Short mmCIF file of C-alpha atoms in Angstrom, two decimals:
data_model
loop_
_atom_site.label_atom_id
_atom_site.label_comp_id
_atom_site.label_asym_id
_atom_site.label_seq_id
_atom_site.Cartn_x
_atom_site.Cartn_y
_atom_site.Cartn_z
CA UNK A 1 0.90 -13.93 3.90
CA UNK A 2 -1.95 -15.34 2.07
CA UNK A 3 -1.28 -16.16 -1.61
CA UNK A 4 -3.57 -16.76 -4.57
CA UNK A 5 -1.78 -19.10 -6.88
CA UNK A 6 -0.63 -19.34 -9.64
CA UNK A 7 1.79 -16.54 -8.72
CA UNK A 8 3.70 -14.12 -11.05
CA UNK A 9 5.95 -14.23 -12.83
CA UNK A 10 3.64 -16.21 -15.15
CA UNK A 11 4.48 -18.90 -17.65
CA UNK A 12 2.12 -19.61 -20.59
CA UNK A 13 0.79 -22.60 -18.47
CA UNK A 14 0.42 -20.54 -15.29
CA UNK A 15 -1.35 -17.78 -17.17
CA UNK A 16 -3.73 -20.19 -18.78
CA UNK A 17 -4.53 -21.66 -15.29
CA UNK A 18 -5.03 -18.22 -13.85
CA UNK A 19 -7.55 -17.31 -16.54
CA UNK A 20 -9.38 -20.52 -15.94
CA UNK A 21 -9.60 -19.93 -12.20
CA UNK A 22 -11.05 -16.55 -12.81
CA UNK A 23 -13.55 -17.93 -15.29
CA UNK A 24 -14.57 -20.53 -12.69
CA UNK A 25 -14.80 -18.00 -9.99
CA UNK A 26 -17.04 -15.66 -12.07
CA UNK A 27 -19.33 -18.50 -13.15
CA UNK A 28 -20.05 -19.18 -9.58
CA UNK A 29 -21.70 -15.84 -9.40
CA UNK A 30 -20.67 -15.56 -5.77
CA UNK A 31 -19.55 -11.92 -5.26
CA UNK A 32 -18.04 -12.47 -1.81
CA UNK A 33 -15.94 -15.50 -3.23
CA UNK A 34 -14.90 -13.77 -6.42
CA UNK A 35 -13.79 -10.51 -4.53
CA UNK A 36 -11.22 -12.60 -2.59
CA UNK A 37 -9.14 -12.80 -5.78
CA UNK A 38 -8.62 -9.09 -5.70
CA UNK A 39 -6.25 -7.01 -3.48
CA UNK A 40 -7.87 -4.75 -0.82
CA UNK A 41 -6.84 -1.75 -2.78
CA UNK A 42 -7.63 -3.08 -6.28
CA UNK A 43 -8.45 -0.63 -8.91
CA UNK A 44 -11.03 -1.52 -11.50
CA UNK A 45 -12.51 0.02 -14.63
CA UNK A 46 -15.53 -1.90 -16.03
CA UNK A 47 -17.26 -0.13 -18.89
CA UNK A 48 -17.86 3.28 -17.37
CA UNK A 49 -17.79 2.06 -13.85
CA UNK A 50 -14.92 2.39 -11.40
CA UNK A 51 -14.07 0.33 -8.23
CA UNK A 52 -11.36 1.58 -5.97
CA UNK A 53 -11.09 -1.36 -3.52
CA UNK A 54 -12.30 -4.86 -2.89
CA UNK A 55 -15.44 -3.78 -1.15
CA UNK A 56 -16.35 -1.59 -4.25
CA UNK A 57 -15.58 -4.49 -6.55
CA UNK A 58 -17.85 -6.81 -4.56
CA UNK A 59 -20.68 -4.33 -4.72
CA UNK A 60 -20.27 -4.15 -8.49
CA UNK A 61 -20.41 -7.89 -8.75
CA UNK A 62 -23.60 -8.02 -6.63
CA UNK A 63 -25.39 -5.49 -8.87
CA UNK A 64 -24.06 -7.21 -11.95
CA UNK A 65 -25.41 -10.58 -11.19
CA UNK A 66 -28.81 -9.10 -10.08
CA UNK A 67 -29.19 -7.74 -13.67
CA UNK A 68 -27.33 -10.39 -15.74
CA UNK A 69 -29.29 -13.56 -15.15
CA UNK A 70 -28.30 -17.02 -16.07
CA UNK A 71 -24.85 -15.77 -16.64
CA UNK A 72 -22.30 -18.03 -18.37
CA UNK A 73 -18.71 -16.94 -19.07
CA UNK A 74 -15.89 -18.26 -21.23
CA UNK A 75 -12.43 -16.45 -20.86
CA UNK A 76 -9.48 -17.06 -23.13
CA UNK A 77 -5.73 -16.09 -22.72
CA UNK A 78 -4.75 -13.40 -25.16
CA UNK A 79 -1.34 -12.49 -23.91
CA UNK A 80 0.78 -12.46 -20.70
CA UNK A 81 4.02 -11.00 -19.27
CA UNK A 82 5.64 -11.41 -15.88
CA UNK A 83 2.73 -10.08 -13.64
CA UNK A 84 0.13 -9.10 -16.39
CA UNK A 85 -2.37 -11.05 -18.25
CA UNK A 86 -4.84 -10.05 -21.15
CA UNK A 87 -7.88 -12.05 -21.73
CA UNK A 88 -10.74 -12.02 -24.30
CA UNK A 89 -14.08 -13.31 -23.13
CA UNK A 90 -17.73 -13.68 -23.91
CA UNK A 91 -20.63 -14.31 -21.71
CA UNK A 92 -24.28 -14.96 -22.28
CA UNK A 93 -27.06 -13.68 -19.95
CA UNK A 94 -30.65 -12.56 -20.04
CA UNK A 95 -32.40 -9.59 -18.43
CA UNK A 96 -35.51 -9.86 -16.18
CA UNK A 97 -37.74 -9.41 -19.43
CA UNK A 98 -36.19 -12.58 -21.00
CA UNK A 99 -34.00 -10.67 -23.55
CA UNK A 100 -30.83 -12.59 -24.14
CA UNK A 101 -27.29 -11.02 -24.89
CA UNK A 102 -23.88 -12.21 -25.72
CA UNK A 103 -21.34 -9.75 -24.25
CA UNK A 104 -17.90 -9.66 -25.71
CA UNK A 105 -14.92 -8.08 -23.94
CA UNK A 106 -11.20 -7.74 -23.23
CA UNK A 107 -9.59 -7.35 -19.92
CA UNK A 108 -6.12 -6.27 -18.71
CA UNK A 109 -4.99 -7.54 -15.36
CA UNK A 110 -2.12 -6.74 -13.11
CA UNK A 111 -1.11 -8.98 -10.23
CA UNK A 112 1.01 -8.40 -6.95
CA UNK A 113 3.46 -11.02 -6.02
CA UNK A 114 0.96 -12.90 -3.78
CA UNK A 115 -1.16 -13.54 -6.89
CA UNK A 116 -4.03 -11.08 -5.97
CA UNK A 117 -5.12 -8.88 -8.75
CA UNK A 118 -4.36 -5.26 -8.22
CA UNK A 119 -5.67 -3.75 -11.43
CA UNK A 120 -8.51 -4.72 -13.85
CA UNK A 121 -9.53 -2.77 -16.91
CA UNK A 122 -12.50 -4.19 -18.84
CA UNK A 123 -14.11 -3.15 -22.31
CA UNK A 124 -17.45 -4.77 -22.86
CA UNK A 125 -19.94 -4.74 -25.80
CA UNK A 126 -23.41 -6.33 -25.62
CA UNK A 127 -25.02 -7.88 -28.59
CA UNK A 128 -28.74 -8.84 -28.36
CA UNK A 129 -29.23 -12.57 -29.37
CA UNK A 130 -32.22 -14.81 -29.48
CA UNK A 131 -32.50 -17.75 -27.23
CA UNK A 132 -31.91 -20.06 -30.27
CA UNK A 133 -28.51 -18.28 -30.94
CA UNK A 134 -27.15 -19.06 -27.44
CA UNK A 135 -24.08 -21.14 -27.62
CA UNK A 136 -23.21 -21.58 -23.88
CA UNK A 137 -25.60 -24.39 -22.73
CA UNK A 138 -23.99 -26.02 -19.53
CA UNK A 139 -25.67 -26.04 -16.31
CA UNK A 140 -25.09 -22.84 -14.11
CA UNK A 141 -21.66 -22.84 -12.50
CA UNK A 142 -18.30 -24.05 -13.80
CA UNK A 143 -17.97 -24.55 -17.48
CA UNK A 144 -17.34 -28.19 -18.21
CA UNK A 145 -13.83 -29.09 -19.39
CA UNK A 146 -15.15 -30.62 -22.61
CA UNK A 147 -17.32 -27.64 -23.44
CA UNK A 148 -15.80 -25.67 -26.60
CA UNK A 149 -13.51 -22.65 -25.99
CA UNK A 150 -14.24 -19.24 -27.68
CA UNK A 151 -11.83 -20.09 -30.41
CA UNK A 152 -13.66 -23.60 -30.91
CA UNK A 153 -16.93 -21.65 -31.15
CA UNK A 154 -15.53 -19.38 -33.69
CA UNK A 155 -16.00 -16.35 -31.31
#
């Protein structure tokens, strides 16, 4: 059986690690890589869009990152239980016309014993920003360890 550590039941430390690993994956903007963190039968709600398995989740991610250019994400642990994690997050991106946005959201995650995510429910709001209002300036990819967190940035 393949596993995706850290595994439930979560401790505060393992929940924080799981959140950072998810952030790192999404910052890769690689739909096929990110999709491997989800069970084959994963269920998603993202805004008003639903995914009912890993393939649909991967297709969602492909569409997302074709629209949301120069995407940079920060996630932060909000709460956790044995096999569930709640996060808050913000990400910055621009559209193909150069309009910048900061998207704020919350996600609720549920995990199987193997560490794969079985359910993901996301609520997201987009706020237009100017390029000068951007706060996430690291090179595309993984957020550097010394970059401020959402709390550090006052978000």
